[in-house]
Structures are given as C-alpha cells and as structure tokens.
Amino acid sequence: MRKNIIAGNWKMNTTFEEGMELAKGLNEALKGKTLKCDVVIGTPFTHLACIADAIDTNVIGVAAQNCADKDKGAYTGEVSAAMVASTGAKYVILGHSERRAYYHETAEILKTKVNLALANGLTPIFCIGEVLEERKAGKHFDVVDGQVKDSLFDLSAEDFAKLVIAYEPVWAIGTGVTATADEAEEIHVHIRCTIAARYGEEIADNCTILYGGSMNGANAKELVSKPNVDGGLIGGASLSVDKFMPIIEAF
Ligand code: 13P
C-alpha cells in the first residue's frame, strides 16, 4: 500500500527563530494524535539540523528544498545531498517549478540531483507540472510525461520505488486557484499509467503522488478523497500550524 503524505514547503520563508518556533509548534500540535498520513516539512537549509534535532522525526520528516548537482568540492554556495542527509533530513524536494523557472534547472540537472539524493539515502519529492498556456493548449499530459521520463526513467525499478512524485500545476501555485479534485485525479491517474508502462503495475500502484497548488484547509478533504491523490505539497498554508493542521487532518 502506498503512503499518504502531507508535506509543507516553506520556500524562502522564516528566519531561523521563526522556523524553530513553527516546527516546534507543529510537533506539539501532533503529539498524541493518530494520523492517517505521514507529515513532512521542507525547511530552509539553515534550519535543517536544528529542527531535526528539536522535533520527533518519527512523527515529522524533515526535507530540504534542493540539493546540489555535484557530489562535493569547489562549488561555492552549494549544499550537497550528503550534507542534507547529515542534518537528519530524510527528504529533498527536487524539480520545483520555481527552481526550474528561476534557476534554470533542466531535466538533465534534475536527473543528476535525483541520483545524488538517492545515493545519499534521501527520498526525493520530485515535482512536475505544466504552466497555464500548456494546460490551455491541452498539452498538460505530454508535459508531465516528458518531465517524468526525462529525469526519472533511467532509474532502476528499485530506485524508482523510493521516489515521491508531486504534481503541481504552475497556474495553481500561490495563486489561490486550485485544480479541482477531478482535474487532479485525472492527471494523477495519467501519471500513474505512465509509470506503470515503464515500471509495471505494482510499482505504479505503490507510488505516492501528491497534489500541490493552493491547497488549504477548505479544499484538502475533497482533493485527498480522490483515490489517486495521496496527499499534498503545501506552500503558503504550511507556514502556520493553524492552517497546516486541518490539511493534515483532512485524511
Ligand atoms: P502554495 O500552496 O502556496 O500554492 O504553494 C504550492 C507549492 O509550490 C508547494 O511546493
């Protein structure tokens, strides 16, 4: 059975103090609760080690939002997958549309990052999704197929089985416009079929596929009630315990 996951992506928000407070607050709020999903928080690099140390990482998994496409060495300012893993983080968000758009991360670069993340024992949360023009032109299925194939389909079945996929339509990110539950279900089924064609039914069935894009306490229940929507990757609403908790409790 595949896992349900609600993951927060804090993006470039929170000072160290604010981040510690948010993580500890969430840890407190989750204490003693029986959850029907795993919970993950994607924090800035600067917070990872202290947050992993301050919370119960059996209840809240910690994620980085990126890692380098190089192993180690003279790459000033970069943070390697090994460094991320050494903080106690277990996940890394890769291929977010903001990184693809603003930092020119290509399919080839992302392929290298995925390989390095896996080699260092991290679970990649690999983001895919189309822009509005592509959706309007009816190209969204082809776009996500391309993103998955170009960066992930050289992986062995064993490695592919370790990934989490996050479908995040770019037009829904930070806009307040969510994909409808039916739209999310439709494309998640499509992604699962594409995976099945390459890796077989069992691996496709076991692959966790998250939805991301303006998910909140009001729309989460309907989205995660869909059989192929296995949780969410949440930006804005993950920045407060009060807004994040109802999404976690949507399962
Ligand atoms: P919002 O939830 O703020 O739309 O962001 C979604 C996202 O990009 C998560 O990675």
Coordinates of N, CA and C and ligand atoms in Angstrom, one line a residue:
M1 N 0.8 -1.2 0.0 CA 0.0 0.0 0.0 C 0.9 1.3 0.0
R2 N 0.5 2.2 -0.8 CA 1.3 3.4 -0.9 C 0.9 4.3 0.3
K3 N 1.9 5.2 0.6 CA 1.8 6.1 1.8 C 1.0 7.3 1.4
N4 N 0.3 7.8 2.4 CA -0.3 9.2 2.3 C 0.7 10.1 2.9
I5 N 1.0 11.3 2.3 CA 1.9 12.3 2.9 C 1.3 13.7 2.7
I6 N 1.4 14.4 3.8 CA 1.2 15.9 3.7 C 2.5 16.5 4.0
A7 N 3.0 17.2 3.0 CA 4.4 17.9 3.1 C 4.2 19.4 3.0
G8 N 4.9 20.1 3.8 CA 5.0 21.5 3.7 C 6.2 21.9 3.0
N9 N 6.1 22.9 2.2 CA 7.3 23.5 1.5 C 7.3 25.0 1.9
W10 N 8.2 25.3 2.9 CA 8.3 26.6 3.4 C 8.8 27.6 2.5
K11 N 9.5 27.2 1.4 CA 10.2 28.1 0.4 C 11.1 29.0 1.2
M12 N 11.4 30.2 0.7 CA 12.3 31.1 1.3 C 11.6 32.0 2.4
N13 N 11.0 31.3 3.3 CA 10.3 32.0 4.4 C 10.8 31.5 5.8
T14 N 10.7 32.3 6.7 CA 11.1 32.1 8.1 C 12.5 32.4 8.4
T15 N 12.8 33.2 9.4 CA 14.1 33.3 9.9 C 14.4 32.0 10.7
F16 N 15.6 31.9 11.2 CA 15.9 30.7 12.0 C 14.9 30.5 13.2
E17 N 14.8 31.6 13.9 CA 13.9 31.6 15.1 C 12.5 31.3 14.8
E18 N 12.0 32.0 13.7 CA 10.6 31.7 13.3 C 10.4 30.2 12.9
G19 N 11.4 29.7 12.2 CA 11.3 28.3 11.7 C 11.3 27.4 12.9
M20 N 12.2 27.6 13.9 CA 12.2 26.7 15.0 C 10.9 26.8 15.8
E21 N 10.3 27.9 15.9 CA 9.0 28.1 16.5 C 7.9 27.3 15.8
L22 N 7.9 27.5 14.5 CA 6.9 26.8 13.7 C 7.0 25.3 13.8
A23 N 8.3 24.8 13.7 CA 8.5 23.3 13.7 C 8.1 22.8 15.1
K24 N 8.5 23.5 16.1 CA 8.2 23.0 17.5 C 6.7 23.1 17.7
G25 N 6.0 24.1 17.2 CA 4.6 24.3 17.4 C 3.9 23.1 16.7
L26 N 4.3 22.7 15.5 CA 3.7 21.6 14.8 C 3.9 20.3 15.5
N27 N 5.1 20.2 16.0 CA 5.5 19.0 16.8 C 4.5 18.8 18.0
E28 N 4.3 19.9 18.7 CA 3.4 20.0 19.8 C 2.0 19.6 19.4
A29 N 1.5 20.2 18.3 CA 0.2 20.0 17.9 C -0.1 18.6 17.5
L30 N 1.0 17.9 17.1 CA 0.8 16.5 16.6 C 0.9 15.4 17.7
K31 N 1.4 15.9 18.8 CA 1.6 15.0 19.9 C 0.4 14.2 20.3
G32 N 0.5 12.9 20.4 CA -0.6 12.0 20.9 C -1.7 11.8 19.8
K33 N -1.6 12.4 18.6 CA -2.6 12.3 17.6 C -2.3 11.0 16.8
T34 N -3.4 10.3 16.4 CA -3.3 9.2 15.5 C -3.5 9.8 14.1
L35 N -2.5 9.7 13.2 CA -2.6 10.3 11.9 C -2.8 9.2 10.8
K36 N -3.5 9.6 9.8 CA -3.6 8.7 8.6 C -2.7 9.1 7.5
C37 N -1.7 9.9 7.8 CA -0.7 10.3 6.8 C 0.6 10.6 7.5
D38 N 1.7 10.5 6.7 CA 3.0 11.0 7.1 C 3.0 12.5 7.0
V39 N 3.8 13.1 7.8 CA 3.9 14.6 7.8 C 5.4 14.9 7.5
V40 N 5.6 15.9 6.6 CA 7.0 16.3 6.2 C 7.0 17.8 6.2
I41 N 8.1 18.4 6.6 CA 8.3 19.9 6.5 C 9.6 20.1 5.7
G42 N 9.4 20.9 4.7 CA 10.6 21.3 3.8 C 11.1 22.7 4.3
T43 N 12.2 22.7 5.0 CA 12.6 24.0 5.6 C 13.9 24.5 4.8
P44 N 14.2 25.8 5.1 CA 15.5 26.3 4.5 C 16.7 25.5 5.0
F45 N 17.7 25.4 4.2 CA 18.9 24.6 4.6 C 19.4 25.0 6.0
T46 N 19.4 26.3 6.3 CA 19.9 26.8 7.5 C 19.2 26.3 8.8
H47 N 18.0 25.8 8.6 CA 17.2 25.3 9.8 C 17.3 23.8 10.0
L48 N 17.7 23.1 9.0 CA 17.5 21.6 8.9 C 18.0 20.9 10.2
A49 N 19.3 21.1 10.5 CA 19.9 20.3 11.6 C 19.2 20.6 12.9
C50 N 19.0 21.9 13.2 CA 18.4 22.2 14.5 C 16.9 21.7 14.6
I51 N 16.2 21.8 13.5 CA 14.8 21.4 13.5 C 14.8 19.9 13.6
A52 N 15.6 19.2 12.9 CA 15.6 17.7 13.0 C 16.0 17.3 14.4
D53 N 16.7 18.1 15.1 CA 17.1 17.8 16.5 C 16.0 18.1 17.5
A54 N 15.2 19.1 17.2 CA 14.3 19.6 18.1 C 12.9 18.9 18.1
I55 N 12.6 18.2 17.0 CA 11.3 17.6 16.9 C 11.4 16.1 16.9
D56 N 10.3 15.4 17.0 CA 10.2 14.0 16.9 C 10.2 13.6 15.4
T57 N 11.3 13.2 14.9 CA 11.4 12.9 13.4 C 10.7 11.6 13.0
N58 N 10.2 10.9 14.0 CA 9.4 9.7 13.7 C 8.0 10.2 13.3
V59 N 7.6 11.4 13.8 CA 6.3 12.0 13.5 C 6.4 13.0 12.3
I60 N 7.4 13.8 12.3 CA 7.6 14.8 11.3 C 8.9 14.5 10.5
G61 N 8.8 14.2 9.3 CA 10.0 14.0 8.5 C 10.5 15.4 8.1
V62 N 11.8 15.6 8.0 CA 12.4 16.9 7.6 C 12.9 16.8 6.1
A63 N 12.6 17.8 5.4 CA 13.1 17.8 4.0 C 13.8 19.1 3.7
A64 N 14.9 19.0 2.8 CA 15.5 20.1 2.2 C 14.7 20.5 0.9
Q65 N 14.9 21.7 0.4 CA 14.1 22.1 -0.7 C 14.9 22.0 -2.0
N66 N 16.1 21.5 -1.9 CA 17.0 21.5 -3.1 C 18.3 20.8 -2.6
C67 N 19.1 20.3 -3.5 CA 20.5 19.9 -3.2 C 21.3 20.2 -4.5
A68 N 22.6 20.1 -4.3 CA 23.5 20.4 -5.4 C 23.5 19.2 -6.5
D69 N 23.9 19.6 -7.7 CA 24.0 18.5 -8.7 C 25.5 18.0 -8.8
K70 N 26.2 18.3 -7.7 CA 27.6 17.9 -7.6 C 27.8 17.2 -6.3
D71 N 28.7 16.2 -6.3 CA 28.9 15.4 -5.1 C 29.6 16.3 -4.0
K72 N 30.7 16.9 -4.3 CA 31.3 17.8 -3.3 C 32.5 18.6 -4.0
G73 N 33.0 19.5 -3.3 CA 34.2 20.2 -3.9 C 34.0 21.7 -4.1
A74 N 34.7 22.3 -5.0 CA 34.8 23.7 -5.2 C 33.5 24.2 -5.9
Y75 N 32.4 24.3 -5.2 CA 31.2 24.8 -5.8 C 30.6 25.7 -4.7
T76 N 31.2 26.9 -4.7 CA 30.8 27.9 -3.6 C 29.3 28.1 -3.5
G77 N 28.9 28.0 -2.3 CA 27.5 28.3 -2.0 C 26.5 27.1 -2.2
E78 N 27.0 26.0 -2.7 CA 26.1 24.9 -2.9 C 26.0 24.0 -1.7
V79 N 25.0 23.2 -1.6 CA 24.7 22.3 -0.4 C 24.5 20.9 -1.0
S80 N 25.3 19.9 -0.7 CA 25.3 18.6 -1.3 C 24.2 17.7 -0.6
A81 N 23.8 16.7 -1.3 CA 22.9 15.7 -0.8 C 23.4 15.1 0.5
A82 N 24.8 14.8 0.5 CA 25.4 14.2 1.7 C 25.3 15.2 2.9
M83 N 25.4 16.5 2.6 CA 25.3 17.5 3.7 C 23.9 17.5 4.2
V84 N 22.9 17.4 3.3 CA 21.5 17.4 3.7 C 21.2 16.2 4.6
A85 N 21.7 15.0 4.1 CA 21.4 13.8 4.8 C 22.1 13.8 6.2
S86 N 23.2 14.5 6.3 CA 24.0 14.5 7.6 C 23.3 15.4 8.7
T87 N 22.2 16.2 8.2 CA 21.5 17.0 9.2 C 20.4 16.2 9.9
G88 N 20.1 15.0 9.4 CA 18.9 14.3 9.9 C 17.7 14.4 9.0
A89 N 17.8 15.2 7.9 CA 16.7 15.3 7.0 C 16.6 14.0 6.2
K90 N 15.4 13.6 5.9 CA 15.2 12.3 5.2 C 14.7 12.5 3.8
Y91 N 14.3 13.7 3.4 CA 13.7 14.0 2.1 C 14.4 15.2 1.5
V92 N 14.2 15.3 0.2 CA 14.6 16.5 -0.5 C 13.6 16.8 -1.7
I93 N 13.1 18.0 -1.7 CA 12.2 18.4 -2.8 C 13.1 18.8 -4.0
L94 N 12.8 18.2 -5.1 CA 13.6 18.4 -6.3 C 12.7 18.8 -7.5
G95 N 13.2 19.7 -8.3 CA 12.4 20.0 -9.6 C 11.2 20.9 -9.3
H96 N 11.2 21.6 -8.2 CA 10.1 22.5 -8.0 C 10.0 23.5 -9.2
S97 N 8.8 23.9 -9.6 CA 8.7 24.8 -10.8 C 9.5 26.1 -10.6
E98 N 9.6 26.6 -9.3 CA 10.3 27.8 -9.1 C 11.8 27.6 -9.4
R99 N 12.3 26.4 -9.1 CA 13.7 26.2 -9.4 C 13.9 26.0 -10.9
R100 N 13.0 25.3 -11.5 CA 13.1 25.1 -13.0 C 13.0 26.5 -13.7
A101 N 12.1 27.4 -13.2 CA 11.9 28.6 -13.9 C 13.0 29.7 -13.6
Y102 N 13.3 29.8 -12.3 CA 14.2 30.9 -11.9 C 15.7 30.5 -11.9
Y103 N 15.9 29.3 -11.7 CA 17.3 28.8 -11.6 C 17.7 27.9 -12.7
H104 N 16.8 27.8 -13.7 CA 17.1 27.1 -15.0 C 17.5 25.7 -14.8
E105 N 16.9 25.0 -13.9 CA 17.2 23.6 -13.7 C 16.5 22.8 -14.8
T106 N 17.4 22.1 -15.5 CA 16.9 21.3 -16.7 C 16.7 19.9 -16.2
A107 N 16.0 19.1 -17.1 CA 15.8 17.7 -16.9 C 17.1 16.9 -16.5
E108 N 18.1 17.3 -17.3 CA 19.4 16.6 -17.1 C 20.0 16.9 -15.7
I109 N 20.0 18.2 -15.3 CA 20.4 18.6 -14.0 C 19.6 17.9 -12.9
L110 N 18.3 17.8 -13.1 CA 17.5 17.2 -12.1 C 17.7 15.7 -12.0
K111 N 18.0 15.1 -13.1 CA 18.4 13.7 -13.1 C 19.6 13.4 -12.2
T112 N 20.6 14.3 -12.3 CA 21.8 14.1 -11.5 C 21.5 14.4 -10.0
K113 N 20.6 15.3 -9.8 CA 20.2 15.6 -8.4 C 19.5 14.4 -7.8
V114 N 18.6 13.9 -8.5 CA 17.8 12.7 -8.0 C 18.8 11.5 -7.7
N115 N 19.7 11.3 -8.6 CA 20.7 10.2 -8.4 C 21.5 10.5 -7.1
L116 N 22.0 11.7 -6.9 CA 22.8 12.0 -5.8 C 21.9 11.9 -4.5
A117 N 20.7 12.4 -4.6 CA 19.8 12.3 -3.4 C 19.6 10.8 -3.0
L118 N 19.3 10.0 -4.0 CA 19.1 8.5 -3.7 C 20.4 7.9 -3.2
A119 N 21.5 8.2 -3.8 CA 22.8 7.7 -3.3 C 23.1 8.0 -1.9
N120 N 22.5 9.1 -1.4 CA 22.8 9.5 0.0 C 21.6 9.2 0.9
G121 N 20.7 8.3 0.4 CA 19.7 7.8 1.3 C 18.5 8.8 1.5
L122 N 18.4 9.8 0.7 CA 17.3 10.8 0.8 C 16.2 10.3 -0.1
T123 N 15.0 10.6 0.3 CA 13.8 10.4 -0.6 C 13.5 11.7 -1.3
P124 N 13.7 11.6 -2.7 CA 13.3 12.8 -3.4 C 11.8 13.0 -3.5
I125 N 11.3 14.2 -3.3 CA 9.9 14.5 -3.6 C 10.0 15.3 -4.9
F126 N 9.7 14.6 -6.0 CA 10.1 15.1 -7.4 C 8.8 15.9 -7.9
C127 N 9.0 17.2 -8.2 CA 7.9 18.0 -8.6 C 7.8 18.1 -10.2
I128 N 6.6 18.0 -10.6 CA 6.3 18.1 -12.1 C 5.0 19.0 -12.2
G129 N 4.8 19.5 -13.4 CA 3.5 20.3 -13.6 C 3.7 21.2 -14.7
E130 N 2.5 21.5 -15.3 CA 2.5 22.4 -16.5 C 2.2 23.8 -16.2
V131 N 2.5 24.7 -17.1 CA 2.1 26.1 -17.0 C 0.8 26.3 -17.6
L132 N 0.2 27.5 -17.4 CA -1.2 27.7 -17.8 C -1.4 27.6 -19.3
E133 N -0.4 28.1 -20.1 CA -0.6 28.0 -21.6 C -0.6 26.6 -22.0
E134 N 0.2 25.7 -21.4 CA 0.3 24.3 -21.7 C -1.1 23.6 -21.4
R135 N -1.6 24.0 -20.3 CA -2.9 23.4 -19.9 C -4.0 23.9 -20.9
K136 N -4.0 25.2 -21.2 CA -5.0 25.7 -22.1 C -4.9 25.0 -23.5
A137 N -3.7 24.7 -23.9 CA -3.4 24.1 -25.2 C -3.7 22.5 -25.1
G138 N -4.0 22.0 -24.0 CA -4.3 20.6 -23.8 C -3.0 19.8 -23.8
K139 N -1.9 20.4 -23.5 CA -0.6 19.7 -23.5 C -0.1 19.2 -22.2
H140 N -1.0 19.4 -21.1 CA -0.5 19.0 -19.8 C -0.1 17.6 -19.6
F141 N -0.8 16.7 -20.3 CA -0.4 15.3 -20.1 C 0.9 15.0 -20.7
D142 N 1.2 15.6 -21.9 CA 2.5 15.4 -22.5 C 3.6 16.0 -21.7
V143 N 3.3 17.2 -21.1 CA 4.3 17.9 -20.3 C 4.8 17.1 -19.1
V144 N 3.8 16.6 -18.4 CA 4.2 15.8 -17.2 C 4.9 14.5 -17.6
D145 N 4.4 13.9 -18.7 CA 5.1 12.7 -19.2 C 6.6 13.0 -19.5
G146 N 6.8 14.1 -20.1 CA 8.2 14.4 -20.5 C 9.0 14.7 -19.3
Q147 N 8.5 15.4 -18.3 CA 9.2 15.7 -17.1 C 9.6 14.4 -16.3
V148 N 8.6 13.5 -16.2 CA 8.9 12.2 -15.5 C 9.9 11.4 -16.3
K149 N 9.7 11.2 -17.6 CA 10.6 10.4 -18.4 C 12.0 10.9 -18.5
D150 N 12.1 12.2 -18.7 CA 13.4 12.8 -19.0 C 14.3 12.8 -17.7
S151 N 13.7 12.9 -16.5 CA 14.6 12.9 -15.3 C 14.6 11.6 -14.5
L152 N 13.6 10.8 -14.7 CA 13.4 9.6 -13.8 C 13.5 8.3 -14.4
F153 N 13.2 8.2 -15.7 CA 13.0 6.8 -16.3 C 14.3 6.1 -16.6
D154 N 15.4 6.6 -16.3 CA 16.7 5.8 -16.4 C 17.0 5.2 -15.0
L155 N 16.2 5.5 -14.0 CA 16.4 4.8 -12.7 C 16.0 3.3 -12.8
S156 N 16.7 2.5 -11.9 CA 16.3 1.1 -11.8 C 14.9 1.1 -11.1
A157 N 14.2 0.0 -11.3 CA 12.9 -0.1 -10.6 C 13.0 0.0 -9.1
E158 N 14.1 -0.5 -8.6 CA 14.4 -0.4 -7.1 C 14.5 1.0 -6.7
D159 N 15.2 1.8 -7.4 CA 15.4 3.2 -7.1 C 14.1 4.0 -7.3
F160 N 13.4 3.8 -8.4 CA 12.2 4.5 -8.7 C 11.2 4.3 -7.6
A161 N 11.2 3.1 -7.1 CA 10.2 2.8 -6.0 C 10.4 3.6 -4.7
K162 N 11.6 4.3 -4.6 CA 11.8 5.1 -3.4 C 11.3 6.5 -3.6
L163 N 10.9 6.9 -4.8 CA 10.5 8.3 -5.0 C 9.1 8.7 -4.6
V164 N 8.9 9.9 -4.3 CA 7.6 10.5 -4.1 C 7.4 11.5 -5.3
I165 N 6.3 11.5 -6.0 CA 6.0 12.5 -7.0 C 5.1 13.5 -6.5
A166 N 5.3 14.8 -6.9 CA 4.3 15.8 -6.6 C 3.9 16.5 -7.9
Y167 N 2.6 16.4 -8.2 CA 2.1 17.1 -9.3 C 1.6 18.5 -8.9
E168 N 2.3 19.5 -9.4 CA 2.0 20.9 -9.0 C 1.8 21.7 -10.3
P169 N 0.5 21.9 -10.7 CA 0.3 22.8 -11.9 C 0.8 24.2 -11.5
V170 N 1.6 24.8 -12.4 CA 2.2 26.1 -12.0 C 1.2 27.2 -11.9
W171 N 0.1 27.0 -12.6 CA -1.0 28.0 -12.5 C -1.8 28.0 -11.2
A172 N -1.5 27.0 -10.4 CA -2.2 26.8 -9.1 C -1.3 27.2 -8.0
I173 N 0.0 27.4 -8.2 CA 0.9 27.7 -7.1 C 0.8 29.1 -6.7
G174 N 0.4 29.3 -5.4 CA 0.4 30.7 -4.8 C -0.6 31.6 -5.5
T175 N -1.5 31.1 -6.2 CA -2.5 31.9 -7.0 C -3.9 31.9 -6.3
G176 N -4.1 30.9 -5.4 CA -5.4 30.8 -4.8 C -6.4 30.0 -5.8
V177 N -5.9 29.7 -7.0 CA -6.7 28.9 -7.9 C -6.2 27.4 -7.8
T178 N -7.1 26.6 -7.3 CA -6.7 25.1 -7.1 C -7.2 24.4 -8.3
A179 N -6.5 23.3 -8.7 CA -7.1 22.4 -9.6 C -8.3 21.8 -8.9
T180 N -9.3 21.5 -9.6 CA -10.4 20.8 -9.0 C -10.0 19.4 -8.6
A181 N -10.7 18.8 -7.7 CA -10.3 17.4 -7.3 C -10.4 16.5 -8.6
D182 N -11.3 16.7 -9.4 CA -11.5 15.9 -10.7 C -10.3 16.1 -11.6
E183 N -9.8 17.3 -11.7 CA -8.7 17.6 -12.6 C -7.4 17.0 -12.0
A184 N -7.3 17.0 -10.7 CA -6.1 16.4 -10.0 C -6.2 14.9 -10.2
E185 N -7.3 14.3 -9.9 CA -7.4 12.9 -10.1 C -7.1 12.4 -11.5
E186 N -7.6 13.2 -12.5 CA -7.4 12.8 -13.9 C -6.0 12.7 -14.3
I187 N -5.2 13.7 -13.8 CA -3.8 13.7 -14.3 C -3.0 12.8 -13.4
H188 N -3.4 12.6 -12.1 CA -2.7 11.6 -11.3 C -2.8 10.2 -11.9
V189 N -4.0 9.9 -12.3 CA -4.2 8.6 -13.0 C -3.3 8.5 -14.2
H190 N -3.3 9.6 -15.0 CA -2.4 9.6 -16.2 C -1.0 9.3 -15.8
I191 N -0.5 10.0 -14.8 CA 0.9 9.9 -14.3 C 1.2 8.4 -13.9
R192 N 0.2 7.9 -13.2 CA 0.4 6.5 -12.7 C 0.4 5.5 -13.9
C193 N -0.4 5.8 -14.9 CA -0.4 4.9 -16.1 C 1.0 5.0 -16.8
T194 N 1.5 6.2 -16.9 CA 2.8 6.4 -17.5 C 3.9 5.6 -16.7
I195 N 3.8 5.7 -15.4 CA 4.8 4.9 -14.6 C 4.6 3.4 -14.8
A196 N 3.3 3.0 -14.8 CA 3.0 1.6 -15.0 C 3.6 1.0 -16.3
A197 N 3.5 1.9 -17.4 CA 4.0 1.4 -18.7 C 5.5 1.2 -18.6
R198 N 6.2 1.9 -17.8 CA 7.7 1.8 -17.7 C 8.1 0.8 -16.6
Y199 N 7.4 0.8 -15.5 CA 7.9 0.0 -14.3 C 7.0 -1.1 -13.9
G200 N 5.8 -1.1 -14.5 CA 4.8 -2.2 -14.1 C 3.8 -1.7 -13.1
E201 N 2.7 -2.4 -13.0 CA 1.5 -2.0 -12.2 C 1.9 -1.9 -10.7
E202 N 2.7 -2.8 -10.2 CA 2.9 -2.8 -8.8 C 3.7 -1.6 -8.3
I203 N 4.7 -1.2 -9.0 CA 5.5 0.0 -8.6 C 4.6 1.2 -8.8
A204 N 3.8 1.3 -9.9 CA 2.9 2.4 -10.1 C 1.9 2.5 -9.0
D205 N 1.3 1.4 -8.6 CA 0.3 1.4 -7.5 C 0.9 1.9 -6.2
N206 N 2.1 1.5 -6.0 CA 2.8 1.9 -4.7 C 3.4 3.3 -4.7
C207 N 3.3 4.0 -5.8 CA 4.0 5.3 -5.9 C 3.1 6.4 -5.3
T208 N 3.6 7.1 -4.3 CA 2.8 8.2 -3.7 C 2.9 9.4 -4.7
I209 N 1.7 9.9 -5.1 CA 1.6 11.1 -5.9 C 0.8 12.2 -5.2
L210 N 1.5 13.2 -4.9 CA 1.0 14.4 -4.1 C 0.4 15.4 -5.1
Y211 N -0.6 16.2 -4.6 CA -1.0 17.3 -5.4 C -0.5 18.6 -4.7
G212 N -0.1 19.6 -5.4 CA 0.3 20.9 -4.8 C -0.2 22.0 -5.6
G213 N -0.6 23.1 -4.9 CA -1.0 24.3 -5.6 C -2.3 24.8 -4.9
S214 N -2.0 25.8 -4.0 CA -3.1 26.5 -3.3 C -4.0 25.5 -2.5
M215 N -3.4 24.5 -2.0 CA -4.1 23.5 -1.2 C -4.3 24.2 0.2
N216 N -5.4 24.0 0.8 CA -5.7 24.6 2.1 C -6.7 23.8 2.9
G217 N -7.0 24.3 4.1 CA -7.9 23.5 5.0 C -9.3 23.3 4.4
A218 N -9.7 24.2 3.5 CA -11.0 24.2 2.9 C -11.1 23.2 1.7
N219 N -10.0 23.0 1.0 CA -10.2 22.2 -0.2 C -9.4 20.8 -0.1
A220 N -8.7 20.7 1.0 CA -7.8 19.5 1.1 C -8.7 18.2 1.2
K221 N -9.8 18.2 1.9 CA -10.5 17.0 2.1 C -11.0 16.4 0.7
E222 N -11.5 17.3 -0.1 CA -12.1 16.9 -1.4 C -10.9 16.3 -2.2
L223 N -9.8 17.0 -2.2 CA -8.7 16.6 -3.0 C -8.2 15.2 -2.6
V224 N -7.9 15.0 -1.3 CA -7.3 13.8 -0.8 C -8.4 12.6 -0.8
S225 N -9.6 13.0 -1.0 CA -10.6 11.9 -1.0 C -10.5 11.1 -2.4
K226 N -9.8 11.7 -3.3 CA -9.7 11.0 -4.6 C -8.7 9.9 -4.5
P227 N -9.0 8.8 -5.1 CA -8.2 7.6 -4.9 C -6.7 7.7 -5.3
N228 N -6.5 8.6 -6.3 CA -5.1 8.7 -6.8 C -4.4 9.9 -6.3
V229 N -5.0 10.7 -5.4 CA -4.3 11.8 -4.8 C -3.9 11.4 -3.4
D230 N -2.6 11.2 -3.2 CA -2.1 10.5 -2.0 C -1.6 11.6 -1.0
G231 N -2.0 12.8 -1.1 CA -1.6 13.8 -0.2 C -1.3 15.1 -0.9
G232 N -0.6 16.0 -0.2 CA -0.3 17.3 -0.8 C 1.1 17.8 -0.5
L233 N 1.5 18.7 -1.3 CA 2.7 19.5 -1.1 C 2.2 21.0 -1.0
I234 N 2.4 21.5 0.2 CA 1.7 22.8 0.6 C 2.7 23.9 0.8
G235 N 2.5 25.0 0.2 CA 3.3 26.2 0.3 C 2.8 27.1 1.4
G236 N 2.1 28.1 1.1 CA 1.6 29.1 2.0 C 0.9 28.6 3.2
A237 N 0.1 27.6 3.1 CA -0.7 27.1 4.3 C 0.2 26.3 5.2
S238 N 1.4 26.0 4.8 CA 2.3 25.2 5.7 C 3.0 26.1 6.7
L239 N 2.9 27.5 6.5 CA 3.6 28.4 7.3 C 3.0 28.8 8.6
S240 N 1.8 28.2 8.9 CA 1.2 28.4 10.2 C 0.6 27.0 10.7
V241 N 0.8 26.7 11.9 CA 0.3 25.5 12.5 C -1.2 25.4 12.3
D242 N -1.9 26.5 12.6 CA -3.3 26.6 12.5 C -3.8 26.3 11.1
K243 N -3.1 26.7 10.1 CA -3.5 26.4 8.7 C -3.1 25.0 8.2
F244 N -2.0 24.6 8.7 CA -1.4 23.3 8.2 C -2.1 22.1 8.9
M245 N -2.5 22.2 10.1 CA -3.2 21.1 10.8 C -4.4 20.6 10.1
P246 N -5.3 21.5 9.7 CA -6.6 21.0 9.1 C -6.3 20.2 7.8
I247 N -5.1 20.5 7.1 CA -4.8 19.8 5.9 C -4.3 18.4 6.3
I248 N -3.5 18.3 7.3 CA -3.0 17.0 7.8 C -4.2 16.2 8.3
E249 N -5.2 16.8 8.9 CA -6.4 16.1 9.4 C -7.4 15.9 8.3
A250 N -7.2 16.3 7.1 CA -8.1 16.0 6.0 C -8.2 14.5 5.7
F251 N -7.2 13.8 6.1 CA -7.3 12.3 5.8 C -8.1 11.6 6.9
Ligands
13P1 P1 1.1 27.1 -2.5 O1 0.4 26.1 -1.6 O2 1.5 28.4 -1.7 O3 0.2 27.4 -3.7 O4 2.4 26.5 -3.0 C1 2.4 25.2 -3.5 C2 3.8 24.8 -3.7 O5 4.5 25.3 -4.6 C3 4.4 23.8 -2.9 O6 5.6 23.3 -3.3

